[in-house]
XYZ file of C-alpha atoms in Angstrom:
571
model
C -134.355 174.070 -155.710
C -130.802 174.557 -156.937
C -131.522 177.943 -158.475
C -133.023 179.338 -155.261
C -130.118 178.099 -153.176
C -127.526 179.495 -155.535
C -129.288 182.823 -155.829
C -129.084 183.091 -152.057
C -125.416 182.134 -152.027
C -124.546 184.763 -154.615
C -125.711 187.476 -152.250
C -123.184 186.289 -149.639
C -120.188 187.451 -151.555
C -121.226 188.903 -154.857
C -124.711 190.406 -154.692
C -125.568 193.911 -153.583
C -126.511 194.150 -149.912
C -129.641 196.065 -149.052
C -130.996 196.958 -145.664
C -133.891 194.756 -144.569
C -137.144 195.938 -143.115
C -136.689 193.209 -140.549
C -133.857 195.140 -138.861
C -134.737 197.094 -135.795
C -133.402 200.346 -137.178
C -135.741 200.308 -140.126
C -138.829 198.936 -138.380
C -141.712 201.292 -139.154
C -143.300 203.094 -136.226
C -146.750 201.893 -135.144
C -149.504 204.111 -136.592
C -151.665 206.229 -134.260
C -154.789 204.411 -133.098
C -156.991 207.047 -134.762
C -155.563 206.246 -138.187
C -156.185 202.482 -138.065
C -159.572 202.640 -139.829
C -158.368 204.763 -142.724
C -155.270 202.622 -143.049
C -157.402 199.467 -143.156
C -159.490 200.923 -146.004
C -156.325 201.850 -147.898
C -154.852 198.391 -147.346
C -158.036 196.827 -148.704
C -157.841 198.935 -151.844
C -154.202 198.138 -152.305
C -154.918 194.435 -151.952
C -157.555 194.651 -154.681
C -155.119 196.408 -156.963
C -152.345 193.936 -156.155
C -154.590 190.967 -156.908
C -155.483 192.373 -160.309
C -151.828 193.079 -161.041
C -150.792 189.552 -160.098
C -153.546 188.019 -162.210
C -152.433 190.050 -165.201
C -148.728 189.475 -164.734
C -148.799 185.701 -164.532
C -146.850 183.166 -162.597
C -143.501 184.364 -163.936
C -143.627 187.469 -161.723
C -143.898 185.299 -158.633
C -140.395 183.900 -159.193
C -138.293 186.889 -160.347
C -134.915 186.318 -162.013
C -131.690 187.033 -160.169
C -131.326 190.481 -161.639
C -134.608 191.536 -160.057
C -132.810 191.474 -156.702
C -131.243 194.824 -157.605
C -132.891 198.058 -156.385
C -135.901 199.139 -158.389
C -135.359 201.639 -161.162
C -137.025 205.013 -161.156
C -139.245 203.941 -164.038
C -140.534 200.942 -162.093
C -141.238 203.092 -159.025
C -143.065 205.523 -161.290
C -145.193 202.670 -162.647
C -146.016 201.609 -159.106
C -147.148 205.158 -158.253
C -149.391 205.253 -161.333
C -150.885 201.864 -160.456
C -151.653 203.078 -156.934
C -153.227 206.241 -158.257
C -155.535 204.127 -160.405
C -156.736 202.074 -157.434
C -160.528 201.656 -157.544
C -162.555 203.069 -154.720
C -163.440 200.698 -151.881
C -166.521 198.654 -152.698
C -166.292 199.331 -156.452
C -166.832 196.295 -158.667
C -163.587 194.924 -160.098
C -164.100 193.126 -163.402
C -162.244 189.794 -163.481
C -159.375 189.594 -165.977
C -160.124 187.861 -169.245
C -159.110 184.220 -169.145
C -156.435 183.283 -171.684
C -157.291 180.726 -174.346
C -156.589 177.257 -172.955
C -157.146 175.300 -176.139
C -154.967 174.450 -179.100
C -152.887 176.923 -181.073
C -155.095 177.071 -184.155
C -152.410 177.850 -186.743
C -150.210 174.835 -185.946
C -153.296 172.639 -185.522
C -154.614 173.570 -188.976
C -151.153 172.985 -190.471
C -151.088 169.521 -188.939
C -154.579 168.638 -190.163
C -153.889 170.065 -193.627
C -150.779 167.894 -193.956
C -152.780 164.764 -193.263
C -155.739 165.696 -195.471
C -153.598 166.636 -198.473
C -151.538 163.455 -198.294
C -154.674 161.378 -197.706
C -156.068 162.417 -201.112
C -152.802 162.158 -203.031
C -152.954 159.170 -205.410
C -151.438 156.079 -203.819
C -148.115 155.153 -205.484
C -147.783 151.768 -207.137
C -146.617 149.124 -204.710
C -148.172 150.787 -201.638
C -151.385 149.579 -199.997
C -154.221 151.995 -199.258
C -153.982 151.309 -195.525
C -150.257 152.033 -195.508
C -150.794 155.336 -197.346
C -153.559 156.426 -194.985
C -151.426 155.575 -191.975
C -148.570 157.571 -193.505
C -150.912 160.581 -193.831
C -151.956 160.292 -190.180
C -148.368 159.671 -189.086
C -146.965 162.730 -190.891
C -149.830 164.875 -189.612
C -148.915 163.716 -186.106
C -145.241 164.505 -186.730
C -146.137 168.016 -187.933
C -148.216 168.435 -184.789
C -145.323 167.257 -182.620
C -143.005 169.726 -184.355
C -145.365 172.728 -184.209
C -146.991 171.705 -180.891
C -150.535 173.091 -181.082
C -151.064 170.986 -177.939
C -148.711 169.091 -175.633
C -146.959 166.178 -177.333
C -149.012 163.521 -175.571
C -152.262 165.145 -176.637
C -151.111 165.407 -180.265
C -150.057 161.746 -180.300
C -153.324 160.611 -178.720
C -155.280 162.517 -181.373
C -153.207 160.780 -184.039
C -154.071 157.370 -182.610
C -157.713 158.414 -182.424
C -157.690 159.393 -186.085
C -156.164 156.041 -187.027
C -158.890 154.159 -185.144
C -161.707 156.428 -186.384
C -160.749 155.919 -190.039
C -160.359 152.145 -189.534
C -156.708 152.457 -190.558
C -155.739 150.683 -187.315
C -157.773 148.670 -184.887
C -157.892 149.891 -181.303
C -155.666 147.010 -180.197
C -153.109 147.832 -182.901
C -153.134 151.583 -182.230
C -152.504 151.116 -178.509
C -150.323 148.010 -178.780
C -147.113 149.850 -177.898
C -148.439 150.755 -174.448
C -147.539 147.160 -173.594
C -144.006 147.663 -174.887
C -141.383 147.793 -172.098
C -139.381 150.667 -173.627
C -141.869 153.518 -172.962
C -142.277 152.283 -169.403
C -138.517 152.233 -168.916
C -138.422 155.921 -169.815
C -141.303 156.765 -167.467
C -139.598 154.881 -164.618
C -136.356 156.722 -165.315
C -138.157 160.060 -164.924
C -139.235 158.938 -161.456
C -135.585 158.214 -160.686
C -134.703 161.723 -161.845
C -137.289 163.085 -159.428
C -135.532 161.398 -156.515
C -132.102 162.422 -157.748
C -133.040 166.090 -157.809
C -135.294 165.992 -154.733
C -132.647 164.516 -152.440
C -129.972 167.006 -153.565
C -127.573 164.254 -154.643
C -127.313 165.738 -158.141
C -126.371 169.162 -156.789
C -123.836 167.643 -154.404
C -122.024 165.885 -157.251
C -122.012 169.044 -159.373
C -120.639 171.178 -156.510
C -117.866 168.672 -155.864
C -116.666 168.978 -159.435
C -116.754 172.774 -159.336
C -114.894 172.784 -156.032
C -112.105 170.647 -157.483
C -111.775 172.082 -160.996
C -113.354 175.525 -161.067
C -110.393 177.858 -160.470
C -110.154 178.813 -164.177
C -112.830 179.386 -166.782
C -111.687 176.382 -168.812
C -111.426 174.235 -165.698
C -114.857 175.384 -164.576
C -116.272 174.477 -167.984
C -114.738 171.019 -167.902
C -115.966 170.418 -164.346
C -119.526 171.151 -165.410
C -119.176 169.146 -168.618
C -117.940 165.985 -166.922
C -120.269 166.251 -163.945
C -123.184 166.429 -166.386
C -121.788 163.453 -168.310
C -121.455 161.529 -165.038
C -125.144 162.061 -164.309
C -126.224 161.298 -167.885
C -126.828 157.544 -167.532
C -128.957 158.098 -164.417
C -131.201 160.940 -165.646
C -132.857 160.100 -168.982
C -134.208 163.584 -169.604
C -131.604 165.965 -170.971
C -134.077 168.754 -170.198
C -134.256 167.763 -166.516
C -130.529 167.162 -166.309
C -129.529 170.424 -167.967
C -132.393 172.655 -166.861
C -133.119 171.229 -163.428
C -129.553 170.829 -162.190
C -126.970 172.613 -164.324
C -128.600 175.753 -165.708
C -129.260 177.182 -162.200
C -125.663 176.422 -161.257
C -124.216 177.857 -164.483
C -126.304 181.019 -164.335
C -125.491 181.704 -160.694
C -121.790 181.150 -161.295
C -121.908 183.586 -164.230
C -123.613 186.247 -162.110
C -121.187 185.620 -159.261
C -118.278 186.216 -161.625
C -119.772 189.484 -162.931
C -121.092 188.127 -166.248
C -124.674 189.383 -166.575
C -127.249 189.627 -169.348
C -127.947 193.016 -170.870
C -125.056 195.071 -169.453
C -122.314 194.136 -171.928
C -120.596 191.625 -169.636
C -122.072 188.494 -171.237
C -118.730 187.554 -172.825
C -116.851 187.621 -169.535
C -117.869 184.029 -168.905
C -121.568 183.456 -169.545
C -121.667 183.249 -173.357
C -118.922 180.658 -173.613
C -120.083 178.667 -170.598
C -123.728 178.504 -171.704
C -122.826 177.422 -175.239
C -120.276 174.898 -173.970
C -122.652 173.285 -171.503
C -125.352 173.051 -174.145
C -123.170 171.556 -176.878
C -121.693 168.969 -174.531
C -125.124 167.996 -173.205
C -125.966 166.542 -176.619
C -122.689 164.593 -176.552
C -123.370 163.073 -173.146
C -126.879 162.215 -174.342
C -125.341 160.245 -177.199
C -123.048 158.264 -174.907
C -125.623 156.193 -173.008
C -128.848 154.432 -173.890
C -130.516 155.918 -170.803
C -129.136 159.453 -171.215
C -131.916 160.793 -173.463
C -135.603 159.954 -173.522
C -135.689 159.129 -177.229
C -132.654 156.791 -177.234
C -134.764 153.722 -176.382
C -136.954 154.639 -179.355
C -133.881 154.207 -181.570
C -133.223 150.850 -179.894
C -136.818 149.764 -180.373
C -136.908 150.746 -184.047
C -133.583 148.985 -184.558
C -135.006 145.740 -183.222
C -138.149 146.105 -185.345
C -136.063 146.719 -188.477
C -133.054 144.380 -188.235
C -134.069 142.134 -185.298
C -130.950 143.015 -183.323
C -130.890 144.610 -179.869
C -128.989 147.783 -178.996
C -128.123 146.932 -175.399
C -126.989 149.364 -172.698
C -123.473 147.884 -172.528
C -122.986 147.714 -176.306
C -124.158 151.307 -176.662
C -121.822 152.634 -173.949
C -118.864 150.597 -175.226
C -119.244 151.927 -178.756
C -119.764 155.543 -177.659
C -117.163 155.885 -174.916
C -114.099 156.702 -177.084
C -115.643 159.233 -179.545
C -117.811 160.603 -176.728
C -114.929 161.349 -174.363
C -112.901 162.846 -177.218
C -115.795 165.149 -178.147
C -116.241 166.185 -174.509
C -112.583 167.221 -174.458
C -112.365 168.848 -177.901
C -115.641 170.821 -178.082
C -115.115 173.011 -174.961
C -111.551 173.729 -176.074
C -112.683 174.558 -179.628
C -115.301 176.999 -178.334
C -112.718 178.423 -175.926
C -110.607 179.325 -178.984
C -113.275 180.537 -181.441
C -115.735 181.990 -178.901
C -113.540 182.743 -175.884
C -114.556 184.204 -172.523
C -112.833 187.469 -171.705
C -112.267 186.260 -168.132
C -109.879 183.334 -168.183
C -109.897 182.578 -164.460
C -112.742 182.195 -161.960
C -111.201 181.931 -158.485
C -114.543 182.564 -156.761
C -116.247 179.500 -158.230
C -114.568 176.897 -155.985
C -115.286 179.099 -152.978
C -118.965 179.361 -153.917
C -119.210 175.610 -154.430
C -117.433 174.951 -151.117
C -119.866 177.237 -149.283
C -122.815 175.431 -150.797
C -121.365 172.047 -149.835
C -120.792 173.246 -146.279
C -124.382 174.438 -146.106
C -125.565 171.071 -147.388
C -123.636 169.274 -144.647
C -123.053 165.518 -144.695
C -125.080 163.281 -146.958
C -128.608 162.782 -145.688
C -130.113 159.328 -145.318
C -132.227 159.948 -148.410
C -129.139 160.851 -150.425
C -127.420 157.663 -149.306
C -130.454 155.584 -150.211
C -130.682 157.336 -153.575
C -126.980 156.752 -154.277
C -127.197 153.088 -153.294
C -130.336 152.551 -155.356
C -128.729 154.269 -158.326
C -125.657 152.033 -158.098
C -127.877 148.962 -157.824
C -129.996 149.936 -160.841
C -127.100 150.981 -163.082
C -125.287 147.815 -162.062
C -128.272 145.747 -163.156
C -128.479 147.720 -166.395
C -124.837 146.840 -167.051
C -124.763 143.223 -165.865
C -128.450 142.351 -166.137
C -127.886 140.246 -169.240
C -125.776 137.780 -167.264
C -128.314 137.727 -164.416
C -131.316 137.427 -166.764
C -132.702 140.751 -165.464
C -133.888 143.149 -168.165
C -133.651 146.934 -167.944
C -137.319 147.508 -167.078
C -137.237 144.951 -164.271
C -134.128 146.612 -162.861
C -135.818 150.015 -162.972
C -138.957 148.677 -161.269
C -136.775 147.146 -158.546
C -134.973 150.445 -158.012
C -138.183 152.459 -157.914
C -139.642 149.962 -155.441
C -136.740 150.661 -153.084
C -137.319 154.408 -153.381
C -141.051 154.055 -152.757
C -140.641 151.732 -149.766
C -138.079 154.034 -148.135
C -140.106 157.169 -148.889
C -137.350 158.816 -150.915
C -139.949 159.163 -153.666
C -143.693 158.935 -153.050
C -146.311 157.592 -155.431
C -148.049 160.955 -155.333
C -144.843 162.532 -156.654
C -144.701 159.897 -159.394
C -148.275 160.724 -160.393
C -147.302 164.396 -160.446
C -144.489 163.789 -162.956
C -146.509 165.041 -165.921
C -143.521 164.864 -168.277
C -143.132 161.134 -167.571
C -146.743 160.327 -168.444
C -146.712 162.684 -171.425
C -143.539 161.016 -172.710
C -145.054 157.573 -172.189
C -148.052 158.594 -174.322
C -146.315 160.124 -177.331
C -143.491 157.601 -177.210
C -145.886 154.633 -177.348
C -147.961 156.320 -180.076
C -144.914 156.864 -182.317
C -143.723 153.309 -181.741
C -147.138 151.914 -182.692
C -147.567 153.994 -185.855
C -143.974 153.510 -187.016
C -144.243 149.791 -186.355
C -147.399 149.423 -188.439
C -145.944 151.495 -191.267
C -143.279 148.818 -191.387
C -145.839 145.972 -191.138
C -147.949 147.485 -193.909
C -144.905 147.448 -196.213
C -144.405 151.207 -196.615
C -140.853 151.200 -195.225
C -139.754 148.424 -197.549
C -141.262 150.314 -200.522
C -139.467 153.524 -199.519
C -136.206 151.650 -199.019
C -136.415 150.077 -202.442
C -137.111 153.466 -204.039
C -134.124 155.120 -202.357
C -131.920 152.094 -203.027
C -132.634 152.445 -206.730
C -131.664 156.116 -206.638
C -128.570 155.971 -204.417
C -127.531 152.580 -205.746
C -127.684 153.946 -209.256
C -124.902 156.333 -208.343
C -122.490 153.391 -208.335
C -120.888 154.276 -204.993
C -119.452 151.984 -202.333
C -121.535 151.295 -199.242
C -119.243 153.605 -197.266
C -119.892 156.545 -199.618
C -123.595 155.760 -199.850
C -123.867 155.563 -196.069
C -122.025 158.874 -195.793
C -124.630 160.528 -198.020
C -127.452 159.045 -195.969
C -125.820 160.162 -192.707
C -125.511 163.759 -193.865
C -129.112 163.811 -195.115
C -130.333 162.355 -191.826
C -128.246 164.717 -189.693
C -128.910 168.074 -191.340
C -132.593 167.447 -191.951
C -132.888 168.067 -188.202
C -133.209 171.770 -188.942
C -136.833 170.946 -189.710
C -137.478 169.173 -186.413
C -138.075 170.537 -182.926
C -137.935 167.104 -181.338
C -135.372 164.344 -181.504
C -138.124 161.787 -180.977
C -140.133 163.152 -183.906
C -137.078 162.962 -186.155
C -136.263 159.427 -185.055
C -139.859 158.307 -185.444
C -140.125 159.786 -188.923
C -136.780 158.844 -190.485
C -134.767 156.323 -188.447
C -136.380 153.135 -189.746
C -136.359 154.233 -193.382
C -132.712 155.321 -193.369
C -131.579 152.205 -191.522
C -133.445 150.049 -194.024
C -131.892 151.884 -196.972
C -128.391 151.727 -195.476
C -128.714 147.988 -194.839
C -129.980 147.383 -198.377
C -126.954 149.226 -199.795
C -124.529 146.972 -197.936
C -123.924 148.864 -194.685
C -123.501 146.422 -191.770
C -126.960 146.726 -190.134
C -125.824 146.877 -186.497
C -123.125 149.415 -187.344
C -125.629 151.548 -189.260
C -128.101 151.446 -186.376
C -125.455 152.536 -183.874
C -124.302 155.466 -186.017
C -127.830 156.715 -186.640
C -128.636 156.385 -182.928
C -125.597 158.459 -181.942
C -126.312 161.099 -184.579
C -129.928 161.314 -183.373
C -128.495 163.041 -180.292
C -125.623 165.013 -181.794
C -127.875 166.704 -184.368
C -129.726 168.394 -181.484
C -126.866 170.897 -181.202
C -127.700 172.556 -184.536
C -130.458 174.923 -183.360
C -132.030 176.503 -180.318
C -134.992 174.120 -180.500
C -133.512 170.811 -181.659
C -133.262 169.023 -178.291
C -134.692 169.471 -174.811
C -131.679 171.311 -173.387
C -131.541 173.840 -176.275
C -134.381 176.200 -175.257
C -133.219 175.948 -171.648
C -129.712 177.269 -172.271
C -130.650 179.577 -175.135
C -133.370 181.126 -172.987
C -130.713 182.411 -170.576
C -130.059 185.071 -173.292
C -126.266 184.980 -173.128
C -125.791 183.964 -176.793
C -127.436 185.751 -179.786
C -129.434 183.522 -182.124
C -127.138 183.966 -185.138
C -124.097 182.933 -183.102
C -126.027 180.028 -181.568
C -126.811 178.632 -185.022
C -123.388 179.463 -186.482
C -121.358 177.803 -183.743
C -123.884 174.966 -183.679
C -123.054 174.208 -187.319
C -119.296 174.387 -186.684
C -119.533 172.032 -183.715
C -121.711 169.661 -185.743
C -118.960 169.324 -188.364
C -116.377 168.626 -185.648
C -118.618 166.050 -183.992
C -119.251 164.239 -187.279
C -115.497 164.094 -187.965
C -114.770 162.764 -184.463
C -117.591 160.225 -184.331
C -117.244 158.896 -187.887
C -113.446 159.284 -188.072
C -111.997 158.338 -184.693
C -115.197 156.524 -183.795
C -115.041 154.521 -187.020
C -111.551 153.306 -186.144
C -112.687 152.373 -182.624
C -115.761 150.545 -183.951
C -113.531 148.592 -186.346
C -111.292 147.619 -183.433
C -114.218 146.285 -181.368
C -115.695 144.433 -184.335
C -118.738 146.593 -184.959
C -118.094 146.502 -188.711
């Protein structure tokens, strides 16, 4: 794991050195033979006490954070003495610890159910069928459950489908129809690719190369991380895996190595700015590629269902490349000015990266296979239209290569719980959203909003601007990009098209914003809780700078991006 390796490397030049019990000088003397029995009894008691302590502490204690490598404080030693003093006598019965509740969080679950029940019994508006209204009640209850998460997302979505079938709102075939859709499977296959990318170490190697080349200053270090993450974005569809699995361990270790730690007043040396920068740019890179975020294909799928036009990989990347690159350049520099690090240079970062690369040695065979397979798959994603090879077929071909060569095993694929969970909730949202459209609810909603916004007498540009802002800033109420897209994308695209917005242009803009809006809060996208959880940035500042960056991103993407989209004929 990257975090383990970097934690070890920090101790080479930057961590505190402590004598090891493995050294000959500190090796404890062998106890007298007469004391072996009493020592064995004491060891047994201590083992009982240790087991109880571990059970009560949880798995987090087994993998301590970097700061736990420092010598123990007097208070902790005192606690250890008290725990030893309370050791039960040998042979005494030790009551097992109470098992934590493994079921649903009841508050969020009741909120989800209440949403559906209340809406179910609200009088059906004129022009809406009873089936459509019931499905809307189940759909919104599912969305509330996805936001509040009383259970994992897949479980919530499956319960929503079950409710639709139980109430005869959908047939079983209709409820589970989207499991035959290629888009959810493309996302699951891409998670398997991410497994190989991280497992082989190819992702870490690319990141270290960038740090080695550009990490001599704080700003250069930030840009090296930003563009290395953007380079990996089209290959790793989970922004959580990309940011949390590869870059957070690297960022945190580099901060510690440069003397920027949490809780001792040195956060602003480098860590605060670097954490916020890497987070805010992760949402930009997610917006730049169809395969850079798990929910992007949902936007593409809903686009096709609504306007019967396909958001292809190449079209998406072509439209996003200019505003995306500009945002990747401007946002780190903006934060460098308004939220600057106190340390402007980081000469140790290239050295640390170079040491890690030297330890890694030359590329392994698995890395080479992974790199070649990645190039093959991305190449087919780009040029597959000319070769009559769709994205899912290309991904299956790539995964087949990885399975045959043993770079990734099927057992590892089965162990990718996030992939199967994503497949479940993704397909469930596609099915319910699709049938809301088939039952006529979306067209009714569109007509209602068209009457309101159209009555304002504005041009389609002004009307679309209003819709964009409503869509973007309503994300404060969502903890999932997929939930937001599933709930609002189709309706807003339908309204925008009805008001005269070019449909394909409107779909592209909403798809890009569905990523950028994740930077507003500490829960709005998968990378947010990862970086926020490092505790370098206070919550108020996280939200405040998130709003400022959102304004800048909207200006860049709708301003400069609008000019670029006009030049390429998007509108």
